[in-house]
Amino acid sequence: MSRLLVRTHGLGKSYPRSHRSADRLRALGRLLGGRADPDAHVVLHDVTLDVHRGESVGIIGANGAGKSTLLKLITGVLTPTRGTVEVHGDVGALLELGAGFHLEYSGRDNIAMAAALRGLSARELEARLPDIIAFADIGDYIDEPVKHYSSGMVVRLGFAVVASLAPDLLITDEVLAVGDESFQRKCVRWMERYLAGGGTLLLVSHSMYHIQKLCRRALWLRDGTVAGYGDVHEITQAYLAWHERNSATAGEAATARAGLEFSLGTIELNGEGGEAPASIACGGRLHVRAPIVSRDGRVPIAMVGLVRADGTPVYGVSTEMDGVTLRADADGRYVADVAFEGLPVLPGSYTVRLHVLDPEGVRLFDTQERGLVVRGESREFGLVRLDHRWAATQERGHG
Amino acid sequence: MNVAKLAPHFIARELRERYRGSFTGFGWALLQPLLQLAIYSFVFVQVFKARLPGADAPGYVPFLVVGLWPWAAFSDAIARATSSIQDNAGLIGKVALPRAVLVLAPCAASFLLHMAGFVAIVVALALAGKGILLAWLPVALLLYVPLFVLAFGFALALAALQVFVRDLAQVIGQALMLMMFLSPVFYTRANLPADWQGALDLNPFTFYAESFRSLLLGYGDFDLHRLLVACAIALVALAAGHWLFRRLDPHFEDFL
C-alpha cells in the first residue's frame, strides 16, 4: 500500500461561459472538434499537491477561491482542464449539501442507493444500516422523503453514510457549518477517531477553529492558485492576516481621501520582515519594530497589541500610556520599537498588531499586523503563564 | 464500481420511480399500451375500415399489437433516456459514477415493462384464438435484443447531446412520432406505392415490425440476411452512441 494517497500535478480547471443556448451549441462543436475554449473562466490554476496516508489537510480560502472545485476534481466528479489527479485508494466525499440524494425518496432508500454507488453489497449494507441510522439520528424522518428534510438532517444522513464506509480518503466540504452543535461535536469526534485510526482527511471549512482542531496541514487557495501549503497554524495565520489586510485596505481608501497624516510601514518581528508569521519559543523575547511616516512631522502615538488567533485580546499598550514619546530620525521618520522580554503567552498562534494614532490619541490612522507563532509544548490552560507557586509541595515548582 | 454492478440498482430505482404515486402501480405499464391499442383500433378498424392485403392476412388488431408493442419499448426507451443525464444533474455533481448507467436504466426499464406487456397481450390474443403462433414467442422475444442495442445506442448519443442542446427533448418526441409513421407499424409494405416500398428499409424499425409479424402471425417471410443487417446496424448505432457519449462525458458537469 502506497503512502501517497493523492497527487495532483499542475491541476487546472476552467469553466466554459455558457449563458445562452448559442454558447452551448458552440461549445458542443468545439468539444467534438477537439478545440480549446478561448474564453473559458479559469477557477483553478496549476495546483500541485501531495497528500499522504494519515495526513489531514484543511483547505481554506475566500469564497470563489476554488476550494470546492479542487475537491470535486479529486473526487472525480469534475474532469480537469489541465494537469492530472491520481488517487490511490477509495474516496468518500460529502460535497456541499445533499451528497447526491434523491429528493423524492426516503432516507432509507437513499442510504441504499448511496451504499450501492460506493460498491457495497446488499448484505454489507444490511449489516451497517442500524449504525448509519443511529449516527444520523433523525428519528422517524428516516422513512420520509428527503425533500421534507431540513438542511441539517440532509447533512446528518450524508455524513452517516460516508462515516459508515470509513474510506481511505474522506473529503468534506463545509459539512460542519450546517449541522447543529451536538452534531458538529459528533462529527468532530468521529473525524478525530478516524484520523487516529490512520484515515486521511481533506476538509474545507471557513471555521479556523475546526481546521486547526482537525488538520495538521493547511492549503490556502487564493483566486484559484495555491497561496500557501504547510503547517496549519502558519497557513491559517497568514490567511487571517491577509483577510485583515484586505478589510483594512477597504477602510484605508476612505482614510487616504481624508489625507493620511500618519502611516505605518511593515512590521519587523525580532528583526525579520516579510509577511510570513514569525516564530518564537515560549517565554522568549519578542521585538516589534515598524517605521511610522508623519506627514506634518507631528509626533504620533503608537500602540502595540497581541491577540490570539481566535481574536481574543491578550495585551495592549500605547506610548501614551507608558509616558513615552517617539523620537524622529533625520528624515523625519518615527519608529515604533518595543521589546517584550520573556513573553509569557502560552504556545499557539497569535497576531501582533500595531496602530498609529494622532498626538491627541483620538483618531486611529493606520494598523499593521503580523502573525506570531509561539512554539513549545504545554498542557497549561488559558492565554498566559502566570507566575505562581504551590504551597503543598516540597519542591519549588514553576509552571 | 462498474456499470454492470450498478445497473440493477438503477434499473430497480427507475422502475419504482416510474409508477410511484400512481394508483395502479405496475398495472399502468399494461394499461397504457392497452388504451393506446384501443384508440388505434377504433380509428383504423372502425373509422378507416383498414384491411390488410393478402388472402392469409391476420386481423388488424393482432397485426397492430405485434408491431406496436416493440415500437412502444423502442420509443419509450429513447424518449425517457434522452433527458436522463440532465435529470440526474444533482447526482452527477456530487458522486463519481459511470454516467452511462444513468442512460442504461431508463432504456432497460422501458424494455422490461413493455416486454412484459407484450408477452401478456400476445398470450391473451393466442388464448382468444386470434391466430398467434405462440410457439414462436420465445424466438420473437430474442428480437428484442438487437432492438434494445439499437435503442441504447441512440439513447447514449441523444442523452449526451441533450446536455448541450436543451431543445432536443422536445424535438425527439416529434421525431419519434414521424419515425413511427414512416415504419410499417400501422400499415404493410404492400399498402405503399411500389416506388416507395424500398425506401421503407431506410427506417431501422421496419425490419423489427415485419419480423415480429412474420414470426408470430406467419405474415410475410422472415429473412435471415436482414436479421444480420439489423444486428450490424444496432452494433454500429451502439458504437457511435458510445463514442459520442465518451467524448462528451467529461464535460457534462460544466454544462449542467
XYZ file of C-alpha atoms in Angstrom:
655
model
C 0.000 0.000 0.000
C 1.483 3.262 -1.142
C 1.999 6.049 1.333
C 0.980 8.567 -1.280
C -2.791 8.851 -1.461
C -3.473 11.875 -3.631
C -1.182 13.560 -6.086
C -2.209 16.448 -8.286
C 0.174 17.903 -10.777
C -0.330 21.276 -12.458
C -4.050 20.842 -11.906
C -6.238 23.440 -13.581
C -9.945 23.840 -14.225
C -11.750 26.290 -16.449
C -15.486 26.592 -16.723
C -16.997 27.464 -20.059
C -19.052 30.605 -20.270
C -22.421 29.265 -21.263
C -25.165 31.699 -20.506
C -27.037 31.456 -23.757
C -28.074 28.396 -25.724
C -25.927 29.534 -28.662
C -22.880 29.269 -26.372
C -23.753 25.667 -25.594
C -24.032 24.839 -29.278
C -20.652 26.433 -29.964
C -19.163 24.577 -27.007
C -20.538 21.309 -28.382
C -18.892 21.983 -31.744
C -15.617 22.798 -30.005
C -15.678 19.654 -27.884
C -16.440 17.408 -30.838
C -13.765 19.152 -32.887
C -11.300 18.843 -30.019
C -10.508 22.563 -29.884
C -9.804 24.536 -26.716
C -12.178 27.129 -25.325
C -10.534 30.543 -25.730
C -12.618 32.492 -23.217
C -13.210 29.900 -20.526
C -13.312 31.158 -16.954
C -10.304 29.863 -15.019
C -11.252 28.835 -11.483
C -8.247 26.733 -10.561
C -4.732 27.144 -11.842
C -1.652 24.998 -11.511
C -2.344 23.247 -8.224
C 0.346 20.729 -7.351
C -0.300 18.859 -4.160
C 0.694 15.600 -2.499
C -1.361 14.123 0.307
C -0.033 11.077 2.112
C -1.955 8.482 4.043
C -2.746 9.610 7.555
C -2.482 13.301 6.768
C -5.209 15.784 7.483
C -5.336 18.806 5.256
C -7.598 21.791 5.754
C -8.416 23.751 2.648
C -9.064 27.410 3.276
C -9.666 30.436 1.128
C -12.200 33.135 0.401
C -15.467 32.355 -1.383
C -14.825 31.515 -5.011
C -11.158 30.698 -4.447
C -11.611 27.241 -5.985
C -11.850 25.061 -2.860
C -14.923 23.124 -3.902
C -13.640 22.798 -7.455
C -10.428 21.240 -6.153
C -12.368 18.740 -4.063
C -14.605 17.856 -6.989
C -11.568 17.262 -9.169
C -10.025 14.964 -6.564
C -13.324 13.135 -6.111
C -13.570 12.602 -9.855
C -16.860 14.413 -10.290
C -15.153 17.035 -12.442
C -12.659 16.466 -15.201
C -9.525 18.638 -15.108
C -8.945 21.082 -17.929
C -5.191 20.805 -17.409
C -2.913 18.673 -15.304
C -3.538 15.350 -13.623
C -5.066 13.877 -10.470
C -4.108 10.486 -9.090
C -5.906 8.915 -6.164
C -4.602 5.623 -4.818
C -7.470 4.496 -2.643
C -11.212 4.751 -2.230
C -12.747 8.136 -1.630
C -15.750 9.052 0.452
C -16.897 12.520 -0.421
C -19.520 14.793 1.011
C -19.549 17.661 -1.447
C -21.589 20.644 -0.331
C -25.163 19.746 0.522
C -27.083 16.680 -0.404
C -24.497 14.010 -1.108
C -26.406 13.184 -4.269
C -29.633 12.261 -2.537
C -32.824 11.822 -4.488
C -35.365 14.219 -3.016
C -38.411 12.064 -3.688
C -37.027 9.014 -1.898
C -36.968 8.243 1.774
C -33.762 8.471 3.757
C -33.632 4.682 3.908
C -33.869 4.333 0.118
C -31.212 6.962 -0.310
C -28.891 5.153 2.070
C -29.344 2.009 -0.031
C -28.571 3.912 -3.217
C -25.577 5.690 -1.755
C -24.225 2.387 -0.480
C -24.666 0.803 -3.906
C -22.897 3.743 -5.524
C -19.965 3.136 -3.248
C -19.854 -0.527 -4.103
C -21.460 -2.036 -1.009
C -23.343 -5.289 -1.432
C -26.865 -5.680 -0.074
C -25.571 -7.849 2.779
C -22.866 -5.380 3.797
C -25.443 -2.628 3.761
C -27.806 -4.588 5.955
C -25.056 -5.071 8.497
C -24.283 -1.365 8.624
C -27.775 0.069 8.304
C -28.518 0.245 12.061
C -25.231 2.100 12.642
C -25.918 4.542 9.858
C -29.427 5.279 11.110
C -28.188 5.637 14.674
C -25.421 8.011 13.621
C -27.730 10.174 11.512
C -30.114 10.295 14.471
C -33.014 11.886 12.622
C -35.749 9.756 14.186
C -38.795 8.870 12.116
C -37.642 11.135 9.308
C -35.572 8.231 8.044
C -38.715 6.941 6.281
C -39.804 10.338 4.962
C -38.790 11.639 1.542
C -35.580 13.638 1.700
C -37.378 16.704 0.322
C -39.024 17.091 3.740
C -35.643 17.210 5.489
C -34.009 20.308 6.881
C -30.556 21.030 5.530
C -29.108 19.849 8.822
C -30.820 16.478 8.509
C -29.547 16.037 4.957
C -26.007 16.555 6.172
C -26.544 14.213 9.111
C -27.675 11.490 6.786
C -24.905 12.182 4.273
C -22.229 12.150 6.920
C -23.637 8.999 8.495
C -23.389 7.178 5.165
C -19.831 8.327 4.460
C -18.755 7.645 8.022
C -20.049 4.071 7.928
C -17.875 3.340 4.897
C -14.676 4.618 6.563
C -12.979 5.337 3.228
C -9.221 5.724 2.707
C -9.783 9.373 1.958
C -12.598 11.421 3.439
C -13.495 14.625 1.646
C -15.939 17.004 3.270
C -16.984 20.403 2.047
C -18.454 22.747 4.682
C -20.249 19.885 6.359
C -19.790 21.116 9.884
C -21.242 24.526 9.111
C -24.737 23.127 8.596
C -25.183 20.758 11.500
C -26.177 21.903 14.956
C -23.809 21.980 17.932
C -24.339 18.403 19.026
C -23.950 17.033 15.532
C -20.826 19.113 14.995
C -19.343 17.633 18.136
C -20.280 14.150 16.974
C -18.693 14.748 13.560
C -15.543 16.203 15.043
C -15.224 13.311 17.477
C -15.770 10.853 14.641
C -13.182 12.565 12.451
C -10.660 12.583 15.289
C -11.152 8.852 15.776
C -10.942 8.310 12.041
C -7.684 10.259 11.859
C -6.283 8.459 14.879
C -7.061 5.199 13.088
C -4.914 6.240 10.141
C -7.590 7.907 7.997
C -6.848 10.744 5.644
C -8.944 13.873 5.607
C -9.455 16.768 3.215
C -11.620 19.331 4.933
C -12.979 22.554 3.509
C -14.185 24.909 6.177
C -14.432 28.586 6.937
C -14.063 27.832 10.609
C -10.395 28.172 11.532
C -11.303 26.546 14.820
C -12.295 23.313 13.084
C -9.391 23.491 10.657
C -6.884 23.907 13.475
C -8.573 21.268 15.585
C -8.720 18.588 12.927
C -5.931 19.330 10.474
C -2.192 19.163 10.771
C -1.634 20.881 7.434
C -3.487 23.541 5.540
C -3.765 24.570 1.925
C -4.659 28.169 1.223
C -6.232 28.852 -2.136
C -6.389 32.419 -3.398
C -8.056 33.151 -6.741
C -7.557 29.572 -7.852
C -3.864 29.311 -7.065
C -2.032 27.926 -4.061
C -1.156 30.830 -1.778
C 0.364 28.591 0.872
C 0.657 24.953 1.893
C 2.187 23.820 5.143
C 1.715 23.748 8.893
C -1.884 24.513 9.776
C -1.092 27.288 12.246
C 1.228 29.179 9.949
C -1.120 28.969 6.993
C -4.268 29.901 8.892
C -2.394 32.820 10.470
C -1.227 34.078 7.111
C -4.739 33.651 5.746
C -6.377 35.546 8.584
C -3.769 38.298 8.337
C -4.463 38.579 4.623
C -8.167 38.913 5.385
C -7.488 41.613 7.936
C -5.316 43.491 5.466
C -7.991 43.160 2.833
C -10.662 44.670 5.010
C -8.137 47.239 6.232
C -7.378 48.238 2.644
C -11.061 48.724 2.047
C -11.173 51.009 5.067
C -7.904 52.697 4.173
C -9.241 54.027 0.918
C -11.559 56.273 2.885
C -8.793 57.369 5.242
C -6.496 58.127 2.331
C -9.076 60.507 0.893
C -9.218 62.340 4.187
C -5.390 62.617 3.985
C -3.354 60.048 5.840
C -1.425 62.046 8.364
C 0.303 59.045 9.881
C 1.089 55.732 8.228
C 2.858 52.570 9.326
C 5.445 50.582 7.392
C 5.637 46.794 7.589
C 6.312 45.207 10.947
C 9.631 43.557 11.748
C 9.426 40.857 14.401
C 12.762 40.040 16.011
C 14.439 41.648 13.025
C 12.509 39.647 10.424
C 10.456 41.482 7.820
C 8.132 39.982 5.251
C 4.589 38.740 5.607
C 5.074 35.222 6.905
C 4.361 34.725 10.601
C 7.378 34.949 12.871
C 8.050 32.232 15.359
C 9.456 32.434 18.884
C 9.905 29.960 21.683
C 7.530 30.104 24.627
C 8.982 32.555 27.126
C 11.298 34.053 24.500
C 11.989 37.649 23.585
C 9.726 39.473 21.149
C 10.968 42.638 19.498
C 8.397 44.576 17.459
C 9.529 47.358 15.197
C 7.885 49.369 12.414
C 8.551 52.727 10.771
C 5.936 55.478 11.001
C 5.641 58.283 8.470
C 4.218 61.515 9.875
C 3.112 63.822 7.066
C 3.193 67.008 9.096
C 6.092 65.985 11.340
C 3.799 65.796 14.384
C 4.650 63.160 16.979
C 2.298 60.172 16.698
C 1.171 57.787 19.405
C 1.982 54.141 18.726
C 0.008 51.277 20.207
C 1.024 47.640 20.231
C -1.300 44.705 20.876
C -1.244 40.957 20.958
C -4.359 38.912 20.121
C -4.861 35.171 19.974
C -5.748 33.522 16.638
C -9.430 33.384 17.585
C -9.457 37.147 18.210
C -9.176 37.131 21.999
C -7.076 40.160 23.066
C -4.109 39.248 25.237
C -2.467 42.582 25.917
C -2.317 46.087 24.502
C -0.393 49.203 25.482
C 0.445 52.548 23.883
C 3.365 55.005 24.095
C 0.984 57.462 25.668
C 0.030 55.047 28.466
C 3.677 54.353 29.177
C 4.554 58.061 29.005
C 6.982 57.536 26.140
C 7.482 59.987 23.285
C 8.636 58.697 19.918
C 11.646 60.470 18.509
C 12.164 61.268 14.807
C 15.265 60.350 12.830
C 16.982 62.747 10.404
C 14.427 62.048 7.626
C 11.528 62.967 9.874
C 10.588 59.270 10.248
C 9.482 57.835 13.549
C 9.975 54.246 14.576
C 7.713 52.249 16.864
C 10.131 49.971 18.646
C 9.107 47.855 21.574
C 10.503 44.688 23.114
C 8.884 42.113 25.381
C 11.398 40.187 27.435
C 10.246 36.680 28.304
C 6.851 36.858 26.616
C 4.672 34.749 28.955
C 1.967 33.695 26.472
C 1.271 30.002 26.081
C 2.182 28.205 22.836
C -0.175 28.854 19.945
C -0.904 31.265 17.165
C -1.174 34.975 17.777
C -1.321 38.211 15.863
C 0.823 41.224 16.683
C -0.924 44.488 15.863
C 0.498 47.959 15.638
C -1.673 51.041 15.463
C -0.734 54.635 14.945
C -2.841 57.445 16.425
C -2.667 61.219 16.290
C -0.821 63.042 19.121
C -4.101 63.587 20.946
C -4.691 59.832 20.977
C -8.151 60.329 19.483
C -8.040 59.223 15.878
C -6.687 55.911 14.630
C -4.753 56.384 11.399
C -3.159 53.114 10.430
C -2.945 49.481 11.516
C -0.452 46.776 10.610
C -0.296 43.219 11.781
C 1.880 40.130 11.601
C 1.306 36.554 12.603
C 3.266 35.154 15.504
C 3.664 31.519 16.386
C 4.749 30.744 19.910
C 6.409 27.353 19.913
C 6.528 24.934 22.757
C 4.793 22.062 24.454
C 2.459 22.857 27.278
C -0.607 21.380 28.890
C -1.485 24.551 30.747
C -4.794 26.290 30.164
C -5.528 29.853 29.213
C -3.588 32.571 27.475
C -0.561 33.394 29.582
C 1.648 31.705 32.082
C 1.067 33.431 35.421
C 3.879 33.345 37.906
C 2.790 31.018 40.694
C 3.921 28.730 43.457
C 2.211 25.653 45.011
C 2.495 25.686 48.779
C 1.756 21.972 49.224
C 4.887 20.699 47.558
C 8.417 20.439 48.824
C 9.954 21.350 45.535
C 9.585 24.882 44.340
C 7.586 24.384 41.137
C 7.430 26.877 38.372
C 4.832 26.140 35.714
C -17.547 0.378 -9.325
C -18.704 -0.653 -12.766
C -21.815 -0.326 -14.872
C -22.801 -3.977 -14.569
C -22.759 -3.828 -10.772
C -24.664 -0.577 -10.529
C -27.187 -1.241 -13.306
C -29.562 -3.445 -11.267
C -29.841 -0.757 -8.575
C -30.551 1.976 -11.052
C -32.991 -0.099 -13.076
C -34.864 -1.053 -9.919
C -34.950 2.584 -8.884
C -36.188 3.611 -12.324
C -38.983 1.032 -12.238
C -40.094 2.081 -8.785
C -39.946 5.735 -9.671
C -41.951 5.367 -12.843
C -45.073 4.115 -11.155
C -44.645 5.579 -7.713
C -47.663 7.625 -6.771
C -49.926 6.135 -9.444
C -52.903 4.156 -8.132
C -52.451 1.165 -10.373
C -48.710 0.862 -9.798
C -47.207 -1.506 -12.306
C -50.666 -2.109 -13.763
C -50.239 1.174 -15.559
C -47.449 -0.390 -17.607
C -50.001 -2.711 -19.190
C -52.883 -0.285 -19.118
C -51.229 2.465 -21.085
C -50.451 0.462 -24.252
C -53.866 -1.166 -23.975
C -55.523 2.215 -24.059
C -53.346 3.169 -26.978
C -54.313 -0.017 -28.725
C -57.985 0.700 -28.123
C -57.641 4.168 -29.629
C -55.763 2.960 -32.686
C -58.115 0.009 -33.217
C -61.078 2.317 -33.069
C -59.591 4.761 -35.541
C -58.213 2.244 -38.004
C -60.746 -0.564 -37.786
C -63.962 1.315 -37.096
C -63.346 4.643 -38.823
C -60.922 3.920 -41.650
C -62.014 0.298 -42.140
C -58.408 -0.713 -42.543
C -57.904 -4.001 -44.355
C -54.656 -5.888 -44.675
C -53.764 -7.068 -48.139
C -53.315 -10.799 -48.840
C -55.562 -13.826 -48.545
C -53.866 -15.134 -45.362
C -53.917 -11.712 -43.705
C -54.438 -11.717 -39.907
C -56.957 -9.493 -38.233
C -55.939 -5.884 -37.844
C -55.791 -5.940 -34.045
C -53.212 -8.778 -33.723
C -51.335 -7.162 -36.587
C -51.214 -3.881 -34.702
C -50.348 -5.456 -31.343
C -47.340 -7.314 -32.662
C -45.895 -4.191 -34.286
C -46.946 -1.589 -31.741
C -45.540 -3.119 -28.525
C -41.954 -3.374 -29.763
C -42.274 0.155 -31.041
C -43.545 1.339 -27.660
C -40.486 -0.210 -25.990
C -38.134 1.374 -28.501
C -39.628 4.870 -28.498
C -40.341 4.987 -24.769
C -36.745 3.989 -24.037
C -35.343 6.711 -26.269
C -37.755 9.418 -25.166
C -37.050 8.810 -21.477
C -33.332 8.284 -21.784
C -32.788 11.496 -23.727
C -33.220 13.650 -20.630
C -31.631 11.128 -18.254
C -28.302 12.935 -17.852
C -29.982 16.270 -17.309
C -32.478 14.760 -14.852
C -29.644 13.359 -12.751
C -27.637 16.592 -12.641
C -27.732 16.540 -8.831
C -26.173 13.108 -8.659
C -23.576 13.843 -11.339
C -22.378 16.902 -9.460
C -21.940 15.041 -6.172
C -20.932 11.472 -6.792
C -18.393 9.990 -9.172
C -20.107 7.210 -11.088
C -20.076 5.767 -14.606
C -22.717 8.001 -16.148
C -23.709 5.565 -18.897
C -25.633 3.690 -16.217
C -27.939 6.694 -15.916
C -28.869 6.232 -19.590
C -28.996 2.451 -19.377
C -31.518 2.441 -16.535
C -34.451 4.148 -18.312
C -33.755 2.167 -21.506
C -33.718 -1.147 -19.724
C -36.740 -0.266 -17.598
C -38.784 0.642 -20.683
C -37.863 -2.592 -22.417
C -38.614 -4.731 -19.371
C -42.037 -3.175 -18.862
C -43.054 -3.296 -22.494
C -41.737 -6.806 -22.999
C -43.812 -7.965 -20.037
C -46.831 -6.238 -21.563
C -46.025 -7.801 -24.928
C -45.914 -11.314 -23.527
C -49.157 -10.786 -21.633
C -51.123 -9.462 -24.576
C -49.718 -11.944 -27.095
C -50.681 -14.808 -24.814
C -54.114 -13.245 -24.313
C -54.606 -12.965 -28.079
C -53.481 -16.556 -28.576
C -55.990 -17.750 -25.979
C -58.675 -15.713 -27.710
C -57.909 -17.651 -30.882
C -56.527 -14.775 -32.925
C -54.115 -16.912 -34.918
C -50.947 -16.280 -32.893
C -48.082 -18.745 -33.396
C -47.387 -18.972 -29.675
C -44.549 -21.469 -30.105
C -42.511 -18.759 -31.772
C -42.887 -16.316 -28.893
C -39.506 -17.176 -27.265
C -37.778 -16.657 -30.618
C -39.655 -13.416 -31.173
C -38.503 -12.172 -27.762
C -34.903 -12.605 -28.909
C -35.576 -9.895 -31.464
C -35.789 -7.501 -28.555
C -32.047 -7.902 -28.033
C -30.835 -6.110 -31.181
C -33.746 -3.683 -30.784
C -32.518 -2.812 -27.305
C -28.956 -2.382 -28.516
C -30.210 -0.037 -31.223
C -32.280 1.990 -28.754
C -29.414 2.202 -26.233
C -27.063 3.431 -28.954
C -29.483 6.191 -29.933
C -30.144 6.976 -26.268
C -26.453 7.406 -25.410
C -25.964 9.877 -28.249
C -29.158 11.792 -27.518
C -28.626 11.968 -23.748
C -25.139 13.377 -24.286
C -26.352 15.915 -26.845
C -29.301 16.914 -24.662
C -26.873 18.385 -22.118
C -25.736 20.862 -24.730
C -28.889 21.267 -26.815
C -31.812 21.506 -24.437
C -34.418 21.616 -27.206
C -33.625 18.046 -28.119
C -36.074 16.512 -25.639
C -38.940 18.393 -27.269
C -37.814 17.606 -30.795
C -37.283 13.926 -30.090
C -40.963 13.339 -29.276
C -41.975 14.619 -32.697
C -39.134 12.816 -34.440
C -40.191 9.500 -32.890
C -43.785 10.087 -33.978
C -42.552 10.671 -37.521
C -40.371 7.574 -37.388
C -43.349 5.508 -36.270
C -45.489 6.630 -39.170
C -42.616 6.067 -41.584
C -42.311 2.436 -40.475
C -44.850 -0.306 -41.160
C -46.475 -0.216 -37.731
C -49.964 0.733 -38.924
C -49.710 -0.497 -42.491
C -47.818 -3.057 -44.522
C -45.241 -2.588 -47.183
C -47.820 -3.647 -49.773
C -50.025 -0.658 -48.833
C -47.379 1.709 -50.211
C -46.951 2.700 -53.850
C -44.403 0.366 -55.475
C -41.773 3.137 -55.827
C -41.766 3.835 -52.092
C -41.672 0.290 -50.799
C -37.878 0.065 -50.948
C -37.466 3.366 -49.063
C -39.092 1.697 -46.052
C -35.854 -0.231 -45.463
C -34.075 3.028 -44.610
C -36.018 3.032 -41.347
C -34.243 0.705 -38.917
C -37.544 -0.193 -37.232
C -39.058 -1.626 -40.446
C -37.181 -4.878 -40.011
C -38.496 -5.338 -36.470
C -42.148 -4.611 -37.306
C -42.077 -7.025 -40.223
C -40.094 -9.726 -38.470
C -42.280 -9.811 -35.347
C -45.292 -10.310 -37.620
C -43.598 -12.944 -39.672
C -42.669 -14.925 -36.564
C -45.847 -14.564 -34.533
C -48.500 -14.207 -37.237
C -46.850 -16.034 -40.110
C -47.499 -12.875 -42.117
C -44.628 -12.293 -44.561
C -41.292 -14.070 -44.678
C -38.522 -13.968 -42.116
C -35.228 -13.113 -43.821
C -32.073 -14.217 -42.027
C -29.968 -11.917 -44.152
C -31.975 -8.911 -42.978
C -31.551 -10.048 -39.383
C -27.769 -9.894 -39.784
C -28.012 -6.435 -41.315
C -30.253 -5.283 -38.449
C -27.776 -6.625 -35.877
C -24.934 -4.847 -37.640
C -26.901 -1.586 -37.670
C -27.654 -1.969 -33.965
C -23.972 -2.503 -33.158
C -22.917 0.459 -35.283
C -25.523 2.623 -33.514
C -24.200 1.471 -30.143
C -20.590 2.110 -31.126
C -21.400 5.577 -32.462
C -23.551 6.454 -29.457
C -20.898 5.205 -27.079
C -18.179 7.173 -28.876
C -20.174 10.401 -28.677
C -21.082 9.798 -25.052
C -17.480 9.099 -24.067
C -16.351 12.194 -25.879
C -18.808 14.498 -24.109
C -18.984 12.750 -20.728
C -16.071 14.676 -19.122
C -17.816 17.962 -19.836
C -21.344 17.198 -18.614
C -20.807 18.750 -15.205
C -19.646 22.013 -16.786
C -22.873 22.426 -18.722
C -25.488 21.058 -16.342
